[in-house]
Coordinates of C-alpha atoms in Angstrom, one line a residue:
M262 CA -16.4 15.2 -21.5
P263 CA -12.9 15.3 -23.2
Q264 CA -10.4 12.8 -21.7
G265 CA -7.7 14.4 -19.6
S266 CA -9.8 17.4 -18.6
V267 CA -9.3 19.1 -15.3
V268 CA -12.8 18.6 -13.9
G269 CA -13.1 15.0 -15.3
P270 CA -12.0 13.1 -12.2
L271 CA -14.1 15.3 -9.9
L272 CA -17.2 14.8 -12.1
F273 CA -16.6 11.0 -12.3
L274 CA -16.2 10.7 -8.5
T275 CA -19.4 12.7 -8.1
Y276 CA -21.1 10.3 -10.5
I277 CA -20.1 7.1 -8.7
N278 CA -20.0 8.4 -5.1
D279 CA -23.2 6.5 -4.2
I280 CA -21.7 3.1 -5.0
V281 CA -20.7 2.9 -1.3
K282 CA -24.4 2.4 -0.5
A283 CA -24.9 -0.3 -3.1
S284 CA -23.5 -3.2 -1.0
N285 CA -22.2 -4.2 2.4
F286 CA -18.6 -4.0 1.3
N287 CA -16.3 -1.4 2.9
I288 CA -15.4 0.6 -0.2
V289 CA -12.4 2.9 -0.9
L290 CA -12.6 5.1 -4.1
Y291 CA -9.7 6.6 -6.0
A292 CA -10.6 8.0 -9.4
D293 CA -11.8 5.0 -11.5
D294 CA -10.1 2.5 -9.1
I295 CA -12.4 0.9 -6.5
N296 CA -11.2 -1.3 -3.7
L297 CA -13.7 -3.4 -1.7
H298 CA -12.9 -5.3 1.5
I299 CA -14.9 -7.5 3.8
S300 CA -14.1 -10.0 6.5
G301 CA -15.7 -13.2 7.9
K302 CA -15.0 -16.0 10.4
K303 CA -15.6 -18.9 8.0
H304 CA -14.4 -18.8 4.4
E305 CA -17.3 -20.8 3.1
I306 CA -19.8 -18.2 4.4
L307 CA -17.5 -15.4 3.3
E308 CA -17.3 -16.8 -0.3
K309 CA -21.1 -16.8 -0.6
T310 CA -21.4 -13.4 1.0
I311 CA -18.8 -11.9 -1.4
N312 CA -20.5 -13.3 -4.6
Y313 CA -23.9 -12.1 -3.3
E314 CA -22.5 -8.6 -2.6
L315 CA -20.7 -8.5 -6.0
K316 CA -24.1 -9.1 -7.7
K317 CA -25.3 -5.9 -6.0
I318 CA -22.2 -4.0 -7.3
D319 CA -22.8 -5.4 -10.8
H320 CA -26.4 -4.3 -10.7
W321 CA -25.4 -0.8 -9.6
V322 CA -22.8 -0.6 -12.4
R323 CA -25.3 -1.7 -15.1
A324 CA -28.0 0.7 -13.7
N325 CA -25.5 3.6 -14.0
K326 CA -24.4 2.5 -17.6
L327 CA -20.8 1.8 -16.6
C328 CA -18.6 -1.2 -17.5
I329 CA -16.2 -3.2 -15.3
K330 CA -12.8 -4.1 -16.8
Y331 CA -12.8 -7.7 -15.8
S332 CA -9.2 -8.4 -17.0
K333 CA -7.9 -5.8 -14.4
T334 CA -10.3 -6.8 -11.6
N335 CA -8.8 -9.3 -9.1
F336 CA -9.0 -10.2 -5.4
M337 CA -6.7 -11.2 -2.6
L338 CA -7.6 -13.4 0.4
M339 CA -5.7 -12.7 3.7
N340 CA -5.8 -15.5 6.2
N341 CA -3.6 -18.1 8.0
H342 CA -4.8 -21.1 6.0
K343 CA -3.3 -22.6 2.8
N344 CA -4.9 -24.1 -0.3
I345 CA -8.4 -22.7 0.2
N346 CA -10.6 -23.1 -2.9
F347 CA -12.2 -19.7 -3.2
S348 CA -14.2 -18.7 -6.2
V349 CA -15.2 -15.1 -7.0
S350 CA -17.1 -13.9 -10.1
I351 CA -18.9 -10.9 -11.4
N352 CA -21.6 -11.4 -14.0
H353 CA -20.3 -14.9 -14.7
H354 CA -16.8 -13.5 -15.3
P355 CA -14.3 -15.3 -12.9
I356 CA -12.1 -12.9 -11.0
S357 CA -8.5 -14.0 -10.6
K358 CA -7.0 -14.5 -7.2
Q359 CA -3.7 -12.7 -6.5
S360 CA -1.1 -13.1 -3.7
S361 CA -0.5 -9.4 -3.8
L362 CA -2.3 -6.2 -4.9
K363 CA -0.9 -2.8 -5.7
Y364 CA -2.8 0.2 -4.3
L365 CA -1.7 3.8 -4.7
G366 CA 1.9 2.6 -5.2
V367 CA 2.0 0.3 -2.2
I368 CA 2.0 -3.5 -2.7
L369 CA -0.1 -5.4 -0.2
D370 CA 0.5 -9.1 0.1
D371 CA -1.8 -11.8 1.5
K372 CA 0.5 -12.5 4.5
L373 CA 1.4 -8.9 5.3
N374 CA 5.1 -9.6 5.4
W375 CA 5.7 -6.7 2.9
K376 CA 8.3 -8.6 0.9
P377 CA 6.9 -7.6 -2.6
Q378 CA 6.8 -3.9 -1.5
I379 CA 10.3 -4.0 -0.2
E380 CA 11.6 -5.8 -3.3
K381 CA 10.1 -3.1 -5.4
L382 CA 11.8 -0.4 -3.2
V383 CA 15.1 -2.3 -3.5
T384 CA 14.9 -2.1 -7.3
Q385 CA 14.0 1.6 -7.2
L386 CA 16.8 2.5 -4.7
S387 CA 19.4 0.5 -6.7
T388 CA 18.7 2.6 -9.7
S389 CA 18.9 5.8 -7.6
C390 CA 22.2 4.7 -6.0
A391 CA 23.7 4.2 -9.5
M392 CA 22.6 7.7 -10.5
L393 CA 24.1 9.2 -7.3
F394 CA 27.4 7.4 -7.8
K395 CA 27.8 8.9 -11.3
L396 CA 26.6 12.3 -10.1
K397 CA 29.1 12.7 -7.2
H398 CA 32.0 13.5 -9.6
Y399 CA 30.2 16.5 -11.1
T400 CA 28.5 18.3 -8.2
N401 CA 29.0 19.6 -4.6
I402 CA 27.6 18.2 -1.4
S403 CA 24.6 20.6 -1.3
V404 CA 23.3 19.6 -4.7
F405 CA 24.1 16.0 -4.0
K406 CA 22.0 16.0 -0.9
S407 CA 19.1 17.6 -2.7
V408 CA 19.2 14.8 -5.3
Y409 CA 19.5 12.2 -2.5
F410 CA 16.3 13.5 -0.9
A411 CA 14.5 13.6 -4.3
L412 CA 15.6 10.1 -5.4
L413 CA 16.0 8.1 -2.2
H414 CA 14.3 9.8 0.7
S415 CA 11.0 10.2 -1.1
Y416 CA 10.9 6.4 -1.8
L417 CA 11.9 5.5 1.8
T418 CA 9.3 7.7 3.5
Y419 CA 6.3 6.9 1.2
S420 CA 4.0 4.6 3.3
I421 CA 6.8 3.7 5.6
L422 CA 4.2 3.6 8.4
N423 CA 2.9 0.4 6.8
W424 CA 5.9 -1.5 5.7
G425 CA 8.4 -0.1 8.2
R426 CA 7.9 -2.9 10.8
A427 CA 8.7 -5.7 8.4
N428 CA 11.1 -8.4 9.4
K429 CA 14.7 -7.3 9.9
T430 CA 16.0 -9.8 7.4
T431 CA 13.5 -8.5 4.8
L432 CA 14.5 -4.9 5.4
L433 CA 18.3 -5.6 5.4
P434 CA 18.8 -5.0 1.6
L435 CA 17.0 -1.7 1.9
I436 CA 19.2 -0.6 4.8
R437 CA 22.3 -1.6 2.9
L438 CA 21.3 0.5 -0.1
Q439 CA 20.7 3.5 2.1
N440 CA 24.1 3.1 3.7
K441 CA 25.6 2.8 0.2
A442 CA 24.0 6.0 -0.8
A443 CA 25.2 7.8 2.4
R444 CA 28.8 6.6 1.7
T445 CA 28.8 8.3 -1.7
L446 CA 28.6 11.7 0.1
E447 CA 32.2 11.5 1.0
Y448 CA 35.2 9.5 -0.2
S449 CA 36.5 8.8 3.3
K450 CA 35.7 5.5 5.1
T451 CA 33.7 7.2 7.8
K452 CA 31.1 5.1 9.6
T453 CA 27.6 5.5 8.2
T454 CA 26.2 6.6 11.6
V455 CA 28.7 9.5 11.6
L456 CA 27.7 10.4 8.0
Y457 CA 24.0 10.4 8.8
S458 CA 24.6 12.7 11.8
K459 CA 27.0 15.0 10.0
H460 CA 24.7 15.5 7.0
K461 CA 21.4 15.5 9.0
I462 CA 20.0 12.5 7.2
F463 CA 17.6 10.1 9.0
E464 CA 18.4 6.3 8.8
K465 CA 15.5 4.0 7.9
P466 CA 14.7 3.0 11.6
D467 CA 14.6 6.7 12.5
L468 CA 12.4 7.6 9.5
F469 CA 10.0 4.9 10.7
Q470 CA 10.0 6.1 14.3
L471 CA 9.4 9.7 13.1
S472 CA 6.5 8.6 11.0
V473 CA 4.9 6.8 13.9
D474 CA 5.4 9.7 16.2
K475 CA 3.8 12.1 13.7
F476 CA 0.9 9.8 13.2
M477 CA 0.2 9.3 16.9
Y478 CA 0.5 13.1 17.5
S479 CA -2.1 13.7 14.9
F480 CA -4.3 10.9 16.2
Y481 CA -4.3 12.0 19.8
N482 CA -4.9 15.6 18.8
G483 CA -8.0 14.9 16.8
G484 CA -6.5 15.1 13.4
L485 CA -7.4 11.5 12.4
L486 CA -10.9 11.0 13.7
Y487 CA -11.9 8.9 10.7
L488 CA -9.5 6.2 11.9
N489 CA -11.4 5.5 15.1
T490 CA -13.7 3.0 13.4
L491 CA -10.9 1.4 11.4
I492 CA -8.7 0.9 14.4
T493 CA -11.6 -0.6 16.4
T494 CA -12.2 -3.1 13.6
L495 CA -8.5 -4.0 13.4
L496 CA -8.3 -4.6 17.1
R497 CA -11.3 -6.8 16.9
L498 CA -9.6 -8.8 14.1
H499 CA -6.3 -9.2 16.0
Q500 CA -7.5 -10.1 19.5
S501 CA -4.9 -12.9 19.6
T502 CA -1.7 -13.7 17.8
N503 CA -3.7 -15.7 15.2
I504 CA -6.1 -14.0 12.8
K505 CA -9.6 -15.2 13.7
Q506 CA -11.2 -13.8 10.5
D507 CA -10.5 -14.1 6.8
L508 CA -10.1 -10.7 5.1
L509 CA -10.8 -10.3 1.4
L510 CA -9.7 -7.3 -0.7
C511 CA -11.2 -6.9 -4.2
K512 CA -9.9 -4.4 -6.7
I513 CA -12.3 -3.2 -9.5
L514 CA -11.3 -1.0 -12.4
F515 CA -13.9 0.7 -14.7
T516 CA -13.5 1.1 -18.4

């Protein structure tokens, strides 16, 4: 199969789709990127369980004549404890522990404070703001707004349902950058709230609330039935303010 072919990803997914039955991990597949997650109440038991289940994954990989790229395989442990010695390996290859993992363009961190994700967004929006500032001298408002929605709005709305409820202090640089971009629409010292209303642009809090509303509408109208099991699991994990279980995410990449 030539690399880069149109049907290549589909055939590969068809080839590996039964890996979800190879172990007791909860598995999410995206092309050659596989994410495993599992939880447990005691990290000692969880460590043994993970290494045992990874042996099953390794056996499946070898049986299907595939190879794991160990250098790009890592794991993240999400819990309320510090300095836990946690060892994970596949076929005697130690897997590195990370404080954050990137999945489909979103950075998940082990404390779910979303700081790495928002820091990445701040960098992206800073570049976009600089481009908008240079562009405003050469175009009209209509074109400028189109560029704003392409360069800033798309970044702000992507996965906002996840990181949108981060701490206000963490979100502040992001909000300042959006306000800066809004002020470039006009030379006047108009308040940003007026500019947002005038040009029909949602502020970050409004974008998040809109995303929540759309999600809940789809959920209650049967559009997201597959989330019932996931939400039940999350509610069980968060029965109190303290997380009762350790959650491990493992990211595997095939060569």
